[in-house]
Short mmCIF file of C-alpha atoms in Angstrom, two decimals:
data_model
loop_
_atom_site.label_atom_id
_atom_site.label_comp_id
_atom_site.label_asym_id
_atom_site.label_seq_id
_atom_site.Cartn_x
_atom_site.Cartn_y
_atom_site.Cartn_z
CA MET A 299 -11.49 73.85 3.62
CA LYS A 300 -9.16 72.93 6.66
CA LYS A 301 -12.05 70.52 7.82
CA PHE A 302 -12.28 69.05 4.46
CA LEU A 303 -8.60 68.40 4.12
CA LYS A 304 -8.68 66.83 7.66
CA LYS A 305 -11.51 64.62 6.32
CA ALA A 306 -9.52 63.65 3.20
CA LYS A 307 -6.33 62.72 5.26
CA GLY A 308 -8.67 60.66 7.50
CA VAL A 309 -9.77 58.65 4.49
CA PHE A 310 -6.22 58.20 3.23
CA ALA A 311 -5.48 56.92 6.56
CA VAL A 312 -8.40 54.47 6.63
CA GLY A 313 -7.28 53.42 3.13
CA LEU A 314 -3.56 52.61 4.25
CA ALA A 315 -4.94 50.82 7.03
CA ALA A 316 -7.12 48.59 4.91
CA VAL A 317 -4.09 47.88 2.76
CA LEU A 318 -1.91 46.84 5.59
CA LEU A 319 -4.73 44.66 6.87
CA SER A 320 -5.32 42.94 3.61
CA THR A 321 -1.60 42.01 3.39
CA SER A 322 -1.63 38.91 5.78
CA ALA A 323 1.53 37.74 7.29
CA VAL A 324 3.48 35.53 4.82
CA ALA A 325 4.32 32.22 6.43
CA THR A 326 7.77 31.62 4.74
CA GLU A 327 10.19 28.85 5.08
CA ASP A 328 13.70 29.92 4.67
CA TYR A 329 15.22 27.32 2.08
CA ASP A 330 18.79 28.39 2.39
CA SER A 331 18.66 27.72 6.11
CA VAL A 332 18.11 23.95 5.81
CA LEU A 333 20.68 23.44 3.12
CA PRO A 334 24.09 22.06 4.15
CA ASP A 335 27.11 24.26 4.27
CA TYR A 336 28.51 23.02 0.86
CA LEU A 337 25.41 24.27 -0.87
CA GLN A 338 25.45 27.75 0.68
CA SER A 339 28.00 29.45 -1.71
CA ASP A 340 26.98 31.20 -5.03
CA GLU A 341 29.31 28.61 -7.13
CA SER A 342 27.67 26.74 -9.93
CA GLY A 343 28.56 23.68 -11.79
CA GLY A 344 30.64 21.02 -10.78
CA THR A 345 29.16 17.41 -8.94
CA LEU A 346 28.64 16.28 -5.41
CA ASN A 347 29.36 12.76 -4.49
CA TYR A 348 27.75 11.53 -1.30
CA ASN A 349 29.10 8.59 0.50
CA VAL A 350 25.98 6.44 1.75
CA ALA A 351 28.11 4.97 4.52
CA THR A 352 30.11 7.90 5.98
CA GLY A 353 27.60 10.60 4.87
CA GLU A 354 30.88 12.79 3.56
CA VAL A 355 30.21 14.57 0.63
CA THR A 356 33.04 15.50 -1.97
CA TYR A 357 32.72 18.46 -4.46
CA THR A 358 34.46 18.23 -7.82
CA PRO A 359 34.43 21.65 -9.77
CA ALA A 360 33.39 21.47 -13.46
CA SER A 361 36.81 22.60 -14.47
CA GLU A 362 38.32 19.23 -13.24
CA THR A 363 35.97 17.02 -15.24
CA GLU A 364 37.61 15.37 -18.28
CA SER A 365 36.08 15.80 -21.90
CA TYR A 366 35.47 12.57 -23.83
CA SER A 367 34.35 14.27 -26.69
CA ASN A 368 34.65 17.00 -29.34
CA GLU A 369 32.90 20.22 -29.23
CA THR A 370 29.67 19.54 -31.05
CA GLU A 371 29.21 15.77 -30.04
CA GLY A 372 30.07 12.80 -28.42
CA PHE A 373 29.24 8.92 -28.42
CA SER A 374 30.20 6.25 -26.24
CA PRO A 375 29.11 2.62 -27.45
CA GLY A 376 27.04 0.49 -25.39
CA TYR A 377 27.86 -3.20 -24.01
CA ASP A 378 25.79 -6.30 -24.55
CA PRO A 379 27.21 -9.39 -22.84
CA PHE A 380 24.45 -11.36 -24.75
CA ALA A 381 25.21 -9.80 -28.03
CA ASN A 382 25.89 -13.06 -30.05
CA GLU A 383 22.85 -14.68 -28.50
CA ASP A 384 19.29 -14.63 -29.90
CA ASP A 385 16.87 -12.65 -27.90
CA ASP A 386 13.12 -12.83 -28.08
CA SER A 387 12.71 -9.02 -27.92
CA GLU A 388 9.69 -8.68 -30.26
CA ASN A 389 7.79 -11.39 -28.52
CA SER A 390 8.30 -9.80 -25.33
CA ILE A 391 6.85 -6.40 -26.05
CA GLN A 392 3.34 -7.06 -27.39
CA PRO A 393 0.87 -5.83 -27.41
CA TYR A 394 1.06 -2.04 -27.08
CA MET A 395 -1.49 -0.40 -24.67
CA ALA A 396 -3.94 2.20 -25.71
CA ASP A 397 -1.56 4.87 -24.19
CA ASN A 398 1.32 3.67 -26.39
CA ARG A 399 2.98 1.66 -23.72
CA VAL A 400 3.88 -1.83 -23.75
CA LYS A 401 4.55 -4.09 -20.78
CA VAL A 402 7.99 -5.97 -21.28
CA ASN A 403 7.39 -9.48 -20.15
CA ASN A 404 10.93 -10.86 -20.10
CA PRO A 405 13.16 -7.89 -20.03
CA GLN A 406 16.21 -10.36 -19.40
CA ASN A 407 15.76 -11.63 -22.95
CA ASP A 408 15.96 -8.29 -24.62
CA GLY A 409 19.23 -6.30 -24.99
CA ARG A 410 17.83 -2.85 -24.89
CA CYS A 411 15.82 -3.90 -21.81
CA ARG A 412 18.00 -5.86 -19.44
CA ASN A 413 20.10 -2.88 -18.40
CA THR A 414 16.89 -0.89 -17.25
CA VAL A 415 16.77 -1.01 -13.66
CA TYR A 416 13.98 -0.75 -10.83
CA ILE A 417 15.21 1.34 -8.03
CA GLU A 418 13.72 1.40 -4.47
CA VAL A 419 15.20 4.47 -2.51
CA THR A 420 14.83 4.80 1.24
CA LEU A 421 14.80 8.28 2.57
CA GLN A 422 16.13 9.49 5.72
CA SER A 423 12.63 9.22 7.17
CA GLY A 424 12.17 5.68 6.29
CA LYS A 425 9.84 6.55 3.46
CA VAL A 426 10.45 4.74 0.28
CA ILE A 427 10.23 6.08 -3.23
CA SER A 428 10.74 3.95 -6.54
CA GLY A 429 11.89 4.94 -9.86
CA SER A 430 14.01 3.80 -12.74
CA GLY A 431 17.38 3.94 -14.09
CA PHE A 432 19.88 2.19 -16.48
CA MET A 433 23.20 0.83 -16.37
CA ILE A 434 26.04 3.13 -17.66
CA GLY A 435 29.11 1.07 -16.42
CA PRO A 436 29.91 -2.10 -14.28
CA ASN A 437 28.79 -0.63 -11.00
CA ALA A 438 27.09 2.73 -11.93
CA VAL A 439 23.41 3.36 -12.69
CA ALA A 440 22.24 6.74 -14.41
CA THR A 441 19.03 8.07 -12.95
CA CYS A 442 17.63 11.43 -12.20
CA GLY A 443 18.56 13.86 -9.52
CA HIS A 444 15.29 13.77 -7.67
CA LEU A 445 15.94 10.21 -6.67
CA VAL A 446 19.13 10.81 -4.91
CA CYS A 447 18.46 14.29 -3.21
CA ASP A 448 15.64 16.46 -2.84
CA ASP A 449 13.15 18.57 -0.54
CA GLY A 450 11.46 16.32 1.77
CA PHE A 451 14.23 13.52 1.95
CA GLY A 452 15.22 14.68 5.61
CA GLU A 453 14.44 12.82 8.76
CA ASP A 454 11.33 15.09 9.27
CA GLY A 455 9.85 14.27 5.91
CA LYS A 456 10.04 18.01 5.01
CA SER A 457 13.61 19.12 4.82
CA TRP A 458 16.26 18.66 2.13
CA SER A 459 18.64 15.65 2.44
CA TRP A 460 20.22 13.05 0.40
CA ALA A 461 18.50 9.79 0.30
CA LYS A 462 19.57 7.28 2.95
CA SER A 463 20.07 4.31 0.54
CA ALA A 464 18.89 2.55 -2.50
CA LYS A 465 18.54 -0.96 -3.99
CA VAL A 466 18.73 -1.48 -7.47
CA TYR A 467 17.29 -4.48 -9.59
CA PRO A 468 18.15 -4.87 -13.25
CA ALA A 469 15.26 -6.36 -15.40
CA LEU A 470 12.95 -6.66 -12.48
CA ASN A 471 9.81 -8.32 -13.49
CA THR A 472 6.67 -10.07 -11.96
CA GLY A 473 7.23 -13.32 -14.17
CA THR A 474 8.61 -16.58 -13.49
CA ASN A 475 12.08 -15.13 -13.07
CA GLN A 476 11.48 -12.10 -11.18
CA ALA A 477 15.15 -10.65 -10.32
CA PRO A 478 17.00 -12.43 -12.95
CA TYR A 479 20.31 -10.68 -12.02
CA GLY A 480 19.62 -10.37 -8.42
CA PHE A 481 19.97 -6.71 -6.65
CA ALA A 482 22.92 -4.44 -5.61
CA TYR A 483 22.91 -1.80 -3.05
CA SER A 484 24.21 2.09 -3.30
CA THR A 485 27.43 2.97 -2.07
CA ASN A 486 27.39 6.51 -3.46
CA PHE A 487 24.99 9.09 -4.98
CA ILE A 488 26.26 11.64 -7.31
CA CYS A 489 24.37 14.58 -9.00
CA GLY A 490 25.19 18.02 -10.12
CA ARG A 491 25.53 20.87 -7.70
CA ASP A 492 23.05 22.69 -9.53
CA TRP A 493 20.35 20.04 -9.02
CA ALA A 494 21.12 19.72 -5.37
CA LYS A 495 21.19 23.33 -4.57
CA ASN A 496 18.50 24.82 -6.96
CA LEU A 497 16.37 21.66 -7.76
CA ASN A 498 16.06 22.96 -11.10
CA PHE A 499 14.72 20.00 -13.38
CA GLU A 500 17.20 21.14 -16.19
CA ASP A 501 19.87 19.67 -14.07
CA ASP A 502 17.76 16.66 -12.95
CA TRP A 503 20.31 13.88 -13.54
CA GLY A 504 22.11 11.72 -10.92
CA ILE A 505 24.19 8.48 -10.62
CA ILE A 506 24.18 5.72 -8.12
CA ILE A 507 27.37 3.69 -7.52
CA LEU A 508 26.74 0.12 -6.45
CA ASP A 509 28.39 -2.36 -4.37
CA SER A 510 28.98 -4.99 -6.92
CA ASN A 511 29.56 -4.98 -10.78
CA ILE A 512 26.18 -6.03 -11.73
CA GLY A 513 26.41 -4.16 -14.82
CA ASN A 514 28.87 -6.74 -16.28
CA LYS A 515 25.83 -9.19 -16.38
CA VAL A 516 23.53 -6.99 -17.92
CA GLY A 517 25.72 -4.61 -20.06
CA TRP A 518 24.96 -0.84 -20.85
CA LEU A 519 23.29 1.39 -23.39
CA GLY A 520 25.45 3.60 -25.76
CA LEU A 521 25.45 7.17 -24.59
CA ARG A 522 25.24 10.34 -27.02
CA TRP A 523 25.26 14.08 -26.95
CA GLN A 524 24.97 16.50 -29.80
CA SER A 525 24.45 20.21 -29.90
CA ASP A 526 22.00 19.66 -32.73
CA SER A 527 18.23 19.44 -32.29
CA TYR A 528 16.73 16.06 -31.81
CA ASN A 529 13.38 17.08 -33.12
CA GLY A 530 11.54 14.35 -35.17
CA GLU A 531 13.85 11.68 -33.67
CA HIS A 532 12.12 8.49 -32.76
CA ILE A 533 12.69 7.47 -29.18
CA MET A 534 12.00 4.49 -26.95
CA VAL A 535 11.65 5.07 -23.22
CA ASN A 536 12.00 2.29 -20.56
CA GLY A 537 10.97 2.42 -16.98
CA TYR A 538 8.90 1.15 -13.97
CA PRO A 539 5.66 3.08 -13.78
CA ASN A 540 2.99 2.54 -11.23
CA ILE A 541 0.27 0.85 -12.76
CA LYS A 542 -2.76 -0.16 -10.48
CA GLY A 543 -0.55 -0.44 -7.62
CA ASN A 544 2.18 -2.58 -9.42
CA SER A 545 5.50 -0.96 -9.73
CA TRP A 546 7.66 -4.08 -10.55
CA ASP A 547 7.01 -4.53 -14.20
CA MET A 548 9.00 -2.80 -17.05
CA TYR A 549 7.00 -0.77 -19.40
CA MET A 550 8.39 0.64 -23.00
CA CYS A 551 6.79 3.39 -24.90
CA ARG A 552 7.67 4.86 -28.10
CA GLY A 553 7.45 8.39 -29.23
CA THR A 554 9.14 11.46 -31.18
CA ILE A 555 11.07 14.28 -29.78
CA SER A 556 8.68 17.34 -30.43
CA ALA A 557 11.15 19.93 -28.86
CA SER A 558 14.95 20.18 -28.06
CA TYR A 559 16.14 22.71 -25.49
CA PRO A 560 19.86 22.97 -24.48
CA LYS A 561 19.06 20.80 -21.35
CA LEU A 562 15.67 19.34 -21.85
CA LEU A 563 13.79 17.10 -24.63
CA TYR A 564 10.21 17.19 -24.88
CA SER A 565 7.70 14.42 -26.35
CA LYS A 566 4.09 14.80 -27.07
CA ASN A 567 3.43 11.25 -27.79
CA ALA A 568 5.78 9.37 -25.25
CA TYR A 569 3.59 8.48 -22.33
CA ILE A 570 5.38 8.45 -19.14
CA SER A 571 3.99 8.40 -15.47
CA GLN A 572 4.93 8.08 -11.75
CA GLY A 573 7.85 5.53 -11.31
CA ASN A 574 9.30 6.30 -14.83
CA SER A 575 11.70 8.85 -13.16
CA GLY A 576 15.31 8.09 -14.14
CA GLY A 577 14.63 5.68 -17.09
CA PRO A 578 16.35 5.79 -20.25
CA CYS A 579 15.16 7.85 -23.37
CA TYR A 580 16.98 6.22 -26.14
CA ILE A 581 17.02 5.90 -29.87
CA ASP A 582 18.01 3.12 -32.19
CA SER A 583 20.79 4.37 -34.54
CA ASN A 584 22.15 2.71 -37.52
CA GLU A 585 25.61 3.82 -36.51
CA THR A 586 25.58 3.56 -32.50
CA GLY A 587 22.82 1.06 -31.84
CA TYR A 588 20.65 1.51 -28.69
CA THR A 589 21.87 4.86 -27.58
CA ALA A 590 20.54 6.93 -24.52
CA ILE A 591 20.05 10.58 -25.18
CA GLY A 592 17.83 11.58 -22.32
CA ILE A 593 16.71 10.51 -18.77
CA SER A 594 12.91 10.81 -17.72
CA SER A 595 12.22 13.55 -15.53
CA HIS A 596 8.79 15.11 -15.12
CA HIS A 597 5.86 16.70 -16.54
CA PRO A 598 5.80 20.25 -17.45
CA TRP A 599 3.82 22.98 -15.86
CA ASN A 600 0.73 22.90 -18.25
CA SER A 601 0.58 19.53 -19.91
CA ASP A 602 1.23 15.77 -19.71
CA ASP A 603 4.12 15.91 -22.31
CA ALA A 604 7.05 13.77 -21.22
CA VAL A 605 10.15 15.81 -20.38
CA PHE A 606 13.74 14.41 -20.49
CA CYS A 607 16.68 15.77 -18.81
CA ARG A 608 18.91 15.81 -21.93
CA ILE A 609 22.36 14.13 -21.99
CA THR A 610 24.44 17.11 -22.50
CA GLU A 611 28.28 17.19 -22.86
CA THR A 612 28.58 17.95 -19.21
CA VAL A 613 26.33 14.90 -18.28
CA PHE A 614 28.03 12.70 -20.89
CA ASN A 615 31.30 13.64 -19.46
CA GLU A 616 30.27 12.77 -15.82
CA PHE A 617 28.52 9.28 -17.15
CA ILE A 618 31.42 8.26 -19.18
CA LYS A 619 33.81 8.58 -16.10
CA TYR A 620 31.88 5.51 -14.79
CA ARG A 621 32.28 3.22 -17.69
CA VAL A 622 34.92 1.40 -15.65
CA SER A 623 34.18 -0.12 -12.26
CA THR A 624 35.25 1.97 -9.40
CA LEU A 625 35.11 -1.23 -6.97
CA MET B 23 -2.50 74.21 -3.58
CA THR B 24 -4.73 72.93 -0.91
CA VAL B 25 -7.16 71.70 -3.33
CA LYS B 26 -4.34 69.72 -5.26
CA ARG B 27 -3.37 68.20 -2.14
CA ILE B 28 -7.06 67.02 -1.54
CA ILE B 29 -7.29 65.85 -4.95
CA SER B 30 -3.96 64.09 -5.05
CA SER B 31 -4.95 62.33 -1.51
CA ILE B 32 -8.31 61.19 -2.84
CA MET B 33 -6.49 59.68 -6.21
CA VAL B 34 -3.89 57.71 -3.77
CA CYS B 35 -6.95 56.56 -1.64
CA ALA B 36 -8.87 55.33 -4.51
CA ALA B 37 -5.61 53.61 -5.99
CA VAL B 38 -4.87 52.07 -2.64
CA PHE B 39 -8.50 50.95 -2.48
CA THR B 40 -8.23 49.47 -6.02
CA LEU B 41 -5.03 47.69 -5.25
CA SER B 42 -6.42 46.31 -1.98
CA SER B 43 -9.48 44.76 -3.91
CA CYS B 44 -7.38 43.05 -6.14
CA LYS B 45 -7.85 39.88 -4.13
CA SER B 46 -11.46 39.54 -5.49
CA THR B 47 -10.17 39.54 -9.08
CA VAL B 48 -7.85 36.45 -8.37
CA LYS B 49 -11.02 34.58 -7.82
CA ASP B 50 -11.72 34.80 -11.58
CA ASP B 51 -9.05 32.41 -12.65
CA PHE B 52 -8.70 30.77 -9.21
CA TYR B 53 -10.60 27.50 -10.28
CA GLU B 54 -10.07 24.65 -12.74
CA ASP B 55 -13.55 23.27 -13.57
CA ASP B 56 -12.83 20.94 -16.49
CA LEU B 57 -11.72 17.88 -14.16
CA PRO B 58 -13.93 15.24 -12.86
CA GLN B 59 -14.49 14.87 -9.17
CA PRO B 60 -11.77 12.71 -7.38
CA THR B 61 -12.73 9.21 -6.13
CA ILE B 62 -11.89 9.64 -2.38
CA SER B 63 -10.66 6.80 -0.22
CA GLU B 64 -10.80 6.63 3.78
CA ILE B 65 -7.83 4.43 3.81
CA PRO B 66 -5.08 5.45 4.05
CA GLU B 67 -5.86 8.23 6.75
CA MET B 68 -4.43 11.50 5.75
CA THR B 69 -4.37 14.56 8.20
CA THR B 70 -3.06 17.98 7.95
CA GLU B 71 -0.26 19.22 10.57
CA PHE B 72 -2.73 22.09 11.58
CA THR B 73 -6.41 22.44 11.15
CA GLU B 74 -6.21 26.11 9.96
CA TYR B 75 -3.44 28.10 7.81
CA ASP B 76 -3.04 31.50 6.70
CA GLY B 77 -3.85 32.29 2.92
CA ASN B 78 -0.14 32.73 2.17
CA THR B 79 1.19 29.33 3.42
CA GLU B 80 3.40 28.11 1.39
CA LYS B 81 3.75 24.40 2.41
CA ILE B 82 1.59 22.09 4.00
CA SER B 83 2.53 18.83 5.62
CA VAL B 84 0.28 15.80 6.08
CA THR B 85 0.71 12.55 7.92
CA ILE B 86 -0.47 9.62 6.00
CA THR B 87 -0.93 6.51 7.79
CA ASN B 88 -1.41 3.31 6.02
CA ASN B 89 -3.78 1.23 7.96
CA SER B 90 -4.27 -1.16 4.95
CA ASN B 91 -2.42 -4.58 4.39
CA LYS B 92 -1.01 -3.44 0.97
CA ASN B 93 1.28 -0.57 -0.15
CA PHE B 94 -0.27 2.61 -0.99
CA ASN B 95 1.45 4.52 -3.89
CA HIS B 96 1.32 7.85 -5.03
CA GLY B 97 2.82 10.36 -7.14
CA GLU B 98 4.10 14.03 -6.73
CA GLN B 99 1.06 15.52 -8.34
CA PHE B 100 -1.69 16.97 -5.93
CA PHE B 101 -5.27 18.32 -6.38
CA LEU B 102 -6.57 21.08 -4.23
CA GLN B 103 -10.37 21.85 -3.91
CA LYS B 104 -12.29 24.56 -2.13
CA LEU B 105 -15.79 24.04 -0.82
CA ASP B 106 -18.10 26.53 -2.20
CA ASP B 107 -21.56 25.10 -3.11
CA GLU B 108 -19.53 22.00 -3.93
CA TRP B 109 -15.82 21.08 -4.06
CA ARG B 110 -14.32 23.06 -6.67
CA TYR B 111 -10.79 22.55 -8.12
CA ILE B 112 -8.11 25.16 -7.49
CA LYS B 113 -5.64 25.44 -10.48
CA CYS B 114 -2.61 23.54 -9.66
CA GLN B 115 0.21 23.71 -12.02
CA GLY B 116 3.50 21.60 -12.69
CA PRO B 117 6.19 20.71 -13.06
CA TRP B 118 5.62 17.24 -11.47
CA ASN B 119 8.62 14.65 -10.93
CA LEU B 120 7.69 11.22 -11.76
CA ALA B 121 8.88 9.34 -8.72
CA ASN B 122 6.72 6.88 -7.25
CA TYR B 123 6.30 7.24 -3.59
CA MET B 124 5.31 4.06 -1.53
CA ILE B 125 3.97 3.75 1.91
CA LYS B 126 4.01 0.21 3.46
CA PRO B 127 1.34 -1.34 5.47
CA SER B 128 1.30 0.11 9.03
CA GLN B 129 3.63 2.93 8.08
CA ASP B 130 3.24 6.42 8.87
CA VAL B 131 4.89 9.12 6.83
CA ILE B 132 5.00 12.78 6.57
CA THR B 133 4.41 14.26 2.96
CA THR B 134 4.71 17.93 2.28
CA PHE B 135 2.85 19.69 -0.44
CA ASP B 136 4.55 22.69 -1.84
CA LEU B 137 1.83 25.01 -2.44
CA LYS B 138 4.17 28.01 -3.44
CA GLU B 139 5.58 25.89 -6.24
CA HIS B 140 2.10 24.82 -7.63
CA VAL B 141 -0.64 27.12 -6.67
CA ARG B 142 -1.42 30.80 -7.01
CA LEU B 143 -1.15 32.32 -3.39
CA PRO B 144 -2.93 33.60 -1.50
CA LEU B 145 -5.70 30.99 -1.01
CA LEU B 146 -9.11 32.60 -0.26
CA PRO B 147 -10.47 31.88 3.19
CA GLY B 148 -12.73 28.81 3.55
CA LEU B 149 -12.70 24.91 3.68
CA TYR B 150 -10.28 23.01 1.38
CA ARG B 151 -9.09 19.54 0.93
CA ILE B 152 -5.91 18.32 -0.60
CA GLY B 153 -5.21 14.85 -2.11
CA PHE B 154 -3.15 12.98 -4.71
CA TYR B 155 -4.01 13.49 -8.46
CA GLU B 156 -4.91 10.13 -10.27
CA ASP B 157 -5.66 10.35 -13.92
CA LYS B 158 -6.58 6.89 -14.31
CA GLY B 159 -9.71 7.42 -11.82
CA GLU B 160 -8.04 5.61 -9.06
CA SER B 161 -8.99 6.60 -5.37
CA THR B 162 -6.96 8.87 -3.10
CA PRO B 163 -7.32 10.01 0.54
CA VAL B 164 -7.88 13.67 1.26
CA ALA B 165 -6.93 16.05 4.21
CA GLU B 166 -9.29 18.98 4.97
CA PHE B 167 -8.17 22.11 6.41
CA THR B 168 -9.34 25.75 6.59
CA ILE B 169 -7.90 28.78 5.47
CA LYS B 170 -8.68 31.70 8.06
CA GLU B 171 -10.12 34.81 7.38
#
């Protein structure tokens, strides 16, 4: 019996060895170790403001952000410097493509499009990424968080960092008047601390402060937040998707909101793709006109649905701060 | 008492072996077979940092050299294939951001693929290739690497 017991122990030892051998060494990257000091604490909420010239970062706790609305909703009107002039918006957005998108040929002539911007972001490594955004004030652009800081933005092409700089062109197009309002450079990048630390798409909003008041030339969309669902709401989405190597033409698509979550909005029939990041998701409201309710963000884990970072009360309050020039 | 110990030792061994063989069951939902084969381009060139990786490697960095005379654009979404009898897709899942990554002519850049975020690990041993997912059938460069035994 003892012999048998010894054999059984041997089998057990072999089994244990097999398990240990089958558990390969895990190659891990200690994510926290590459984050800057100001992201190491467990605090949540608040915003970070990165000065592009000095590299200085300022943190504003959530408790210090002023509220511009009541408890269930908020609205801030848009501004259109050409409001009294005719536009050719209907002529400029035909025909729709099979995927429900339409190229906007003359975005400068369309009040809901001229404030959409093309953004070219240079990373610390020299790599360039492009995306979209929309003016929210004279020198402020709303966009997504993953255009202002992210993993892979560092000098080594791998680590977390802020972007190095951004160049912003309202209403860029490849027609005869390609940059009708010129361009402006970034002076500051702003995003929620929760985005910077966790890179969670629920907090994927950002702001780019510009070195000129280019927004006064093109205007800005209205902004809205509400605690109620947006399900069934008809939306329009502007942006600069890369189509066959060209990312300098604006496209608009239409759709409906299919699901509303506290921080995200989903659409099954609005088609967005690479380059759309940061563009406005907006409604045409009888009461408030063209009004942004979300920001193009990502495709979810299992489908090509369009997912927008929702303009929540927090995001709304951050955006409203920049309705006036900071220059 | 001794018999009890023998039986419990055998049961523990059986459980241990069952758990250690779980790797093979991963294989059943490892692949995604519904996608058409990608169109591969030689330009730009893309090479992995190392030729061989551990199956639990969480991130793989590649150098992309744009030796053409026009911009090369790609998105965040990537595909991963393993060579069995043919190249077969490994399941890769979002979320994927919608930024457009541009590499200018003559530019070298390092891009990192986050396997941990999008692929079920560990990868099984074998030859793999990784490239950018293109839903409109456009071509993409790929980089090959080996997952060691």
